[in-house]
Amino acid sequence: MRRTPSRRVLAATLLVASVLAPMAAIPATAVNAAAAVARHDRGDEHPPQLGHQLTARLDAAIEKVRRQADIPGVVVGLWMPGKGSYVRATGVADTATGEPMTTDKFFRIGSETKTFTVTALLKLVDDGRIGLDDPISAYVDGVRDGDRITLRQLAEMRSGLFPYSADADFVHDLLSDPSRTFTPEELLAYGYKHKNTFAPGKAFEYSNSNLVLLGLVIEKVTGHRVEDVIERQVLRPAHLRHTLFPSGPEFPDPHPRGYTNQTLSGEVADSTDWNPSWAWSAGAMISDLHDLRRWAKVVATGELLSPETQAERLKTLPTGFPGLSYGLGIFKSGGWIGHNGSIPGYETVTVYLPSQHATLVLMINTDITDGGQEPSSLLARAITQIVTPNNVYDRPLPTRQETRTPGPPSL
């Protein structure tokens, strides 16, 4: 694994955050047992594979990126109705033992968590319990300019609130003790030390602060933990039996080891058991290949929402990054709709292409960038250049925010 001296800021997506807390409180052992039964029941059946020539091209392209970007292990799922499927695992799940990667692993999904949190929020909109244009001050006190920042702007990443995960003290505190449990209020306090970066609605800036606030809104309106609301109102209706919002570092088996260089020293570390509480409703969740396959279509087509609310969700706005637009906890890139995620040690991409009813899911066990680019994005680009050349996943969401230094921002 590469070692670099970069001191990247964890943005859950860290994205991010990246990045992507349990369902609420189901013990990992119970999840393990339930997952085993469910997998036996469903058989993990796939439609016919893509043709031999196309499969060979994908095999070669994925292996080329994996080796060039020094990615330990890769899981890929591609489903194209009428053409077939491609489901592969390559590389290793554990660099110490050489255990091969397999397609049945659970992964930390980082900022794909945002799609679940915003879906829960939008269901409250459908129920008439909140309005997208309500100010955040109606639900959470202490937000700078909170009477002018709306729930819509928070979900669109257009609030102007400084990202707590870009605060130097936060980065130091987290990396000094990755097992630490953070509360949402503690997280927001790091961002509140800074002035807002722009007036509400005037620009796009990816910020985990936005999604932590939306998590608090969900809790305030429902009177329940956001983890429980997501479980009852999103995971169960979507029939996602292998997706969870952990309360701490628990991680159901089987899962790969994760590797990151987001450390105080810049040395590569095993981050498998780091506590994702720092990402909470912005990036703490866990899922697997088949649940993410199902979720990609649910999010893009609005299966859990009214047509009116889904239409609001899909009103994507420019981000300032060519080819990338962002809506309510969702993006469009090359026609693909969905989200990516990055959290120390893991990256994922879950997207759906409506024009071909195609689904792409990627999961890898590192977040170490290659030439400043997230490795999951390199893989998604290489795959879509082959299978959907007119719809290339070309400009990924900048889920990781770099340490703020003079000069142009880096992705």
XYZ file of N, CA, C and O in Angstrom, residues 11-26 31 105-121 164 206 208 211-212 215 218 225-252 255-256 271-272 274-289 291-292 295 299 304 313 329 339-350 362-364:
444
model
N -14.057 13.692 5.168
C -15.354 14.271 4.901
C -16.382 13.215 4.715
O -17.260 13.340 3.938
N -16.358 12.204 5.353
C -17.241 11.084 5.278
C -17.651 10.759 3.956
O -18.644 10.574 3.681
N -17.875 11.065 3.251
C -18.349 10.751 2.279
C -18.017 10.078 2.360
O -18.936 9.289 1.851
N -16.318 11.155 3.554
C -15.883 10.809 4.496
C -17.021 10.443 4.523
O -17.582 9.902 4.304
N -17.042 11.362 3.147
C -17.829 11.527 2.528
C -18.004 11.115 2.795
O -18.767 10.933 2.200
N -17.863 10.655 3.206
C -17.689 10.777 3.145
C -17.723 10.581 3.864
O -17.926 9.473 3.832
N -18.265 11.206 2.978
C -18.491 11.099 3.290
C -18.859 11.073 3.305
O -19.653 11.233 2.923
N -17.851 9.058 2.144
C -17.636 9.190 2.673
C -18.068 9.270 3.479
O -18.182 8.519 1.835
N -18.731 7.375 3.821
C -17.995 7.651 4.579
C -19.032 6.909 5.056
O -19.244 7.548 5.462
N -20.889 6.741 6.171
C -21.698 6.258 5.566
C -22.080 5.415 6.415
O -22.443 6.488 5.052
N -22.741 4.186 12.340
C -23.822 4.333 13.076
C -24.836 3.257 12.843
O -25.015 2.998 11.814
N -25.645 2.029 13.381
C -26.499 0.992 12.973
C -27.775 1.210 13.083
O -28.083 1.887 13.836
N -28.110 0.151 12.188
C -29.436 0.283 12.474
C -29.430 -0.011 13.856
O -29.221 -1.048 14.329
N -29.606 0.717 14.053
C -29.733 1.060 15.295
C -29.732 0.054 16.236
O -30.536 -0.303 16.812
N -28.924 -0.317 16.495
C -28.692 -1.101 17.629
C -29.042 -2.516 17.540
O -29.440 -3.103 18.490
N -28.846 -3.076 16.343
C -28.939 -4.519 16.250
C -27.528 -5.052 16.505
O -26.605 -4.612 15.856
N -27.023 -9.532 13.274
C -26.964 -9.192 11.858
C -26.292 -10.311 11.080
O -26.727 -10.697 10.006
N -19.281 -9.665 0.931
C -18.788 -8.886 2.064
C -19.700 -7.699 2.391
O -20.311 -7.094 1.523
N -19.723 -7.356 3.688
C -20.273 -6.083 4.128
C -19.182 -5.020 3.988
O -18.001 -5.305 4.223
N -19.581 -3.800 3.627
C -18.651 -2.678 3.497
C -19.200 -1.460 4.227
O -20.423 -1.262 4.288
N -18.305 -0.643 4.733
C -18.699 0.685 5.187
C -18.936 1.525 3.941
O -18.098 1.537 3.031
N -20.079 2.249 3.890
C -20.465 2.916 2.646
C -20.347 4.437 2.700
O -20.766 5.129 1.769
N -19.778 4.985 3.780
C -19.495 6.411 3.822
C -20.688 7.267 3.443
O -21.800 7.083 3.936
N -20.466 8.193 2.530
C -21.488 9.190 2.213
C -22.689 8.652 1.456
O -23.646 9.395 1.235
N -22.677 7.395 1.069
C -23.934 6.833 0.564
C -25.000 6.872 1.660
O -26.200 6.823 1.375
N -24.565 6.990 2.907
C -25.490 7.180 4.021
C -26.413 8.368 3.762
O -27.587 8.362 4.165
N -25.901 9.385 3.097
C -26.692 10.593 2.839
C -27.968 10.277 2.067
O -29.003 10.919 2.255
N -27.911 9.302 1.165
C -29.119 8.958 0.410
C -30.198 8.385 1.322
O -31.396 8.596 1.092
N -29.797 7.673 2.358
C -30.757 7.112 3.308
C -31.320 8.201 4.217
O -32.533 8.259 4.464
N -30.449 9.075 4.716
C -30.897 10.148 5.602
C -31.863 11.078 4.875
O -32.919 11.442 5.414
N -31.511 11.470 3.662
C -32.386 12.386 2.921
C -33.683 11.698 2.528
O -34.751 12.331 2.518
N -33.652 10.406 2.235
C -34.901 9.695 1.951
C -35.815 9.718 3.170
O -37.029 9.942 3.045
N -35.257 9.497 4.346
C -36.064 9.564 5.571
C -36.656 10.963 5.746
O -37.821 11.114 6.150
N -35.864 11.976 5.445
C -36.354 13.359 5.542
C -37.498 13.595 4.557
O -38.531 14.194 4.904
N -17.669 20.720 9.210
C -16.928 20.407 10.439
C -15.747 19.505 10.170
O -14.713 19.584 10.840
N -19.711 20.837 -0.597
C -20.017 19.570 0.055
C -19.665 19.663 1.527
O -18.533 19.964 1.889
N -20.474 17.845 5.450
C -21.134 16.885 6.331
C -21.977 17.563 7.395
O -22.894 16.958 7.950
N -25.706 17.354 6.629
C -26.423 16.097 6.856
C -26.548 15.749 8.324
O -27.508 15.084 8.730
N -25.591 16.184 9.143
C -25.748 15.987 10.582
C -26.943 16.798 11.075
O -27.755 16.327 11.881
N -30.064 15.028 10.198
C -30.287 13.926 11.133
C -30.956 14.415 12.406
O -31.870 13.771 12.938
N -34.660 15.118 11.775
C -35.442 13.876 11.786
C -35.736 13.450 13.219
O -36.864 13.059 13.552
N -34.555 8.127 17.472
C -33.206 8.192 16.926
C -33.251 8.075 15.406
O -34.051 7.326 14.852
N -32.367 8.814 14.738
C -32.350 8.766 13.283
C -32.078 7.341 12.800
O -32.604 6.906 11.772
N -31.261 6.581 13.540
C -30.983 5.194 13.166
C -32.270 4.376 13.093
O -32.480 3.589 12.169
N -33.149 4.575 14.094
C -34.395 3.811 14.134
C -35.367 4.266 13.060
O -36.099 3.449 12.486
N -35.380 5.560 12.795
C -36.266 6.074 11.746
C -35.850 5.519 10.389
O -36.690 5.079 9.593
N -34.563 5.531 10.106
C -34.086 4.982 8.835
C -34.411 3.498 8.731
O -34.823 3.008 7.670
N -34.259 2.769 9.827
C -34.588 1.343 9.812
C -36.058 1.118 9.479
O -36.394 0.330 8.585
N -36.935 1.820 10.175
C -38.378 1.574 10.021
C -38.958 2.177 8.747
O -39.811 1.557 8.110
N -38.502 3.379 8.404
C -39.126 4.104 7.308
C -38.424 3.942 5.957
O -38.997 4.270 4.926
N -37.189 3.431 5.976
C -36.440 3.308 4.730
C -35.986 1.876 4.474
O -36.326 1.278 3.453
N -35.226 1.305 5.402
C -34.654 -0.022 5.152
C -35.721 -1.100 5.030
O -35.673 -1.934 4.110
N -36.675 -1.109 5.943
C -37.711 -2.146 5.877
C -38.584 -2.013 4.645
O -38.792 -3.008 3.919
N -39.119 -0.818 4.342
C -39.939 -0.692 3.134
C -39.177 -1.016 1.845
O -39.762 -1.492 0.879
N -37.875 -0.754 1.840
C -37.065 -1.045 0.653
C -36.583 -2.488 0.625
O -35.921 -2.901 -0.326
N -36.896 -3.257 1.667
C -36.503 -4.674 1.770
C -34.981 -4.837 1.742
O -34.441 -5.733 1.086
N -34.309 -3.970 2.475
C -32.853 -4.040 2.593
C -32.517 -4.729 3.906
O -32.578 -4.123 4.975
N -32.139 -5.990 3.835
C -31.938 -6.802 5.021
C -30.474 -6.891 5.445
O -30.142 -7.522 6.430
N -29.584 -6.246 4.667
C -28.159 -6.320 4.968
C -27.549 -4.931 5.038
O -26.362 -4.750 4.775
N -28.367 -3.975 5.403
C -27.916 -2.590 5.526
C -28.203 -2.129 6.940
O -29.292 -2.385 7.464
N -27.248 -1.461 7.583
C -27.426 -1.081 8.966
C -26.723 0.229 9.282
O -25.827 0.666 8.562
N -27.177 0.842 10.353
C -26.632 2.108 10.851
C -26.046 1.791 12.219
O -26.743 1.749 13.220
N -24.727 1.529 12.295
C -24.143 1.071 13.553
C -24.128 2.141 14.624
O -24.069 3.328 14.334
N -24.168 1.713 15.854
C -24.102 2.645 16.988
C -22.667 2.894 17.412
O -22.388 3.794 18.205
N -21.738 2.096 16.902
C -20.324 2.209 17.246
C -19.495 1.525 16.184
O -19.901 1.457 15.021
N -18.359 0.947 16.552
C -17.471 0.346 15.560
C -17.894 -1.044 15.086
O -17.199 -1.650 14.278
N -19.032 -1.551 15.575
C -19.430 -2.907 15.184
C -19.529 -3.025 13.667
O -19.912 -2.092 12.976
N -19.200 -4.222 13.177
C -19.076 -4.450 11.740
C -19.401 -5.920 11.494
O -18.618 -6.794 11.839
N -20.575 -6.239 10.934
C -20.952 -7.644 10.777
C -20.013 -8.395 9.844
O -19.411 -7.818 8.935
N -16.537 -9.231 6.424
C -16.156 -7.924 5.912
C -14.656 -7.912 5.648
O -13.893 -8.627 6.299
N -14.224 -7.097 4.682
C -12.789 -6.994 4.404
C -12.118 -6.033 5.378
O -12.781 -5.192 5.998
N -7.944 0.565 9.225
C -9.006 1.368 9.836
C -10.317 0.598 9.979
O -11.358 1.202 10.229
N -10.254 -0.713 9.842
C -11.452 -1.551 9.842
C -12.360 -1.272 11.032
O -13.589 -1.176 10.881
N -12.332 1.368 13.160
C -12.505 2.746 13.599
C -13.983 3.023 13.838
O -14.858 2.478 13.148
N -14.252 3.884 14.793
C -15.628 4.224 15.142
C -16.174 5.263 14.155
O -15.638 6.370 14.074
N -17.240 4.950 13.400
C -17.761 5.904 12.414
C -18.736 6.915 12.991
O -19.418 7.612 12.230
N -18.812 7.032 14.320
C -19.757 7.989 14.905
C -19.479 9.403 14.437
O -20.389 10.247 14.406
N -18.238 9.689 14.070
C -17.875 11.025 13.609
C -18.596 11.399 12.316
O -18.705 12.581 11.961
N -19.096 10.389 11.602
C -19.791 10.656 10.339
C -21.306 10.604 10.499
O -22.038 11.122 9.665
N -21.808 9.927 11.487
C -23.210 9.824 11.877
C -24.138 9.778 10.664
O -23.957 8.943 9.785
N -25.122 10.665 10.599
C -26.111 10.620 9.516
C -25.558 11.111 8.189
O -26.273 11.128 7.179
N -24.281 11.491 8.174
C -23.621 11.881 6.927
C -22.823 10.739 6.315
O -22.503 10.793 5.127
N -22.489 9.687 7.113
C -21.622 8.685 6.503
C -21.283 7.453 7.301
O -20.236 6.854 7.068
N -22.116 7.014 8.230
C -21.711 5.916 9.112
C -22.224 4.532 8.714
O -21.853 3.546 9.338
N -23.039 4.420 7.688
C -23.760 3.162 7.457
C -22.925 2.076 6.783
O -21.824 2.312 6.293
N -23.484 0.864 6.804
C -22.857 -0.356 6.288
C -23.862 -1.056 5.380
O -25.071 -1.058 5.655
N -23.369 -1.673 4.295
C -24.286 -2.423 3.421
C -23.494 -3.478 2.650
O -22.298 -3.662 2.890
N -24.177 -4.142 1.711
C -23.498 -5.129 0.880
C -23.923 -4.959 -0.573
O -24.758 -4.115 -0.912
N -23.338 -5.762 -1.438
C -23.522 -5.623 -2.878
C -24.982 -5.706 -3.297
O -25.474 -4.882 -4.071
N -27.844 -5.462 -1.498
C -28.705 -4.394 -1.003
C -28.465 -3.102 -1.780
O -29.409 -2.369 -2.104
N -27.215 -2.808 -2.085
C -26.924 -1.586 -2.823
C -27.466 -1.666 -4.247
O -27.896 -0.649 -4.810
N -30.987 -0.746 -3.751
C -31.115 0.640 -3.332
C -30.896 1.616 -4.490
O -31.540 2.667 -4.557
N -33.650 4.634 -5.049
C -33.330 6.060 -4.941
C -33.602 6.790 -6.249
O -34.232 7.854 -6.270
N -39.941 4.929 -2.822
C -40.466 5.152 -1.475
C -41.131 6.517 -1.312
O -41.654 6.816 -0.230
N -36.540 15.977 -5.557
C -35.229 15.379 -5.274
C -34.327 15.434 -6.498
O -33.114 15.665 -6.390
N -29.555 15.188 -1.747
C -28.836 13.991 -1.317
C -28.601 13.008 -2.436
O -28.551 11.793 -2.206
N -24.999 8.054 -5.682
C -24.053 8.695 -4.764
C -22.834 7.799 -4.618
O -22.904 6.591 -4.864
N -21.735 8.406 -4.226
C -20.556 7.635 -3.861
C -20.293 7.821 -2.375
O -20.956 8.622 -1.713
N -19.353 7.069 -1.862
C -19.046 7.169 -0.447
C -17.580 6.888 -0.195
O -16.963 6.083 -0.891
N -17.033 7.573 0.807
C -15.647 7.345 1.194
C -15.522 7.585 2.679
O -15.994 8.593 3.204
N -14.933 6.627 3.352
C -14.677 6.726 4.777
C -13.343 6.008 4.977
O -13.010 5.125 4.171
N -12.536 6.380 5.942
C -11.206 5.780 6.015
C -11.200 4.254 5.873
O -11.773 3.541 6.678
N -10.581 3.791 4.791
C -10.462 2.362 4.550
C -11.418 1.799 3.524
O -11.210 0.674 3.049
N -12.438 2.558 3.141
C -13.465 2.015 2.248
C -14.004 3.084 1.306
O -14.142 4.254 1.696
N -14.338 2.662 0.080
C -15.040 3.527 -0.855
C -16.077 2.717 -1.610
O -15.888 1.518 -1.865
N -17.157 3.390 -1.970
C -18.243 2.740 -2.707
C -18.817 3.708 -3.735
O -18.689 4.927 -3.619
N -19.460 3.145 -4.745
C -20.240 3.895 -5.723
C -21.507 3.092 -5.980
O -21.441 1.873 -6.213
N -22.666 3.745 -5.905
C -23.944 3.091 -6.211
C -24.742 4.030 -7.105
O -25.190 5.090 -6.656
N -19.945 -0.446 -6.891
C -18.526 -0.699 -6.674
C -18.224 -0.615 -5.192
O -18.738 0.271 -4.506
N -17.368 -1.496 -4.696
C -16.944 -1.459 -3.302
C -15.466 -1.838 -3.247
O -15.064 -2.860 -3.814
N -14.651 -1.015 -2.561
C -13.227 -1.300 -2.428
C -12.788 -1.065 -0.982
O -13.456 -0.350 -0.240
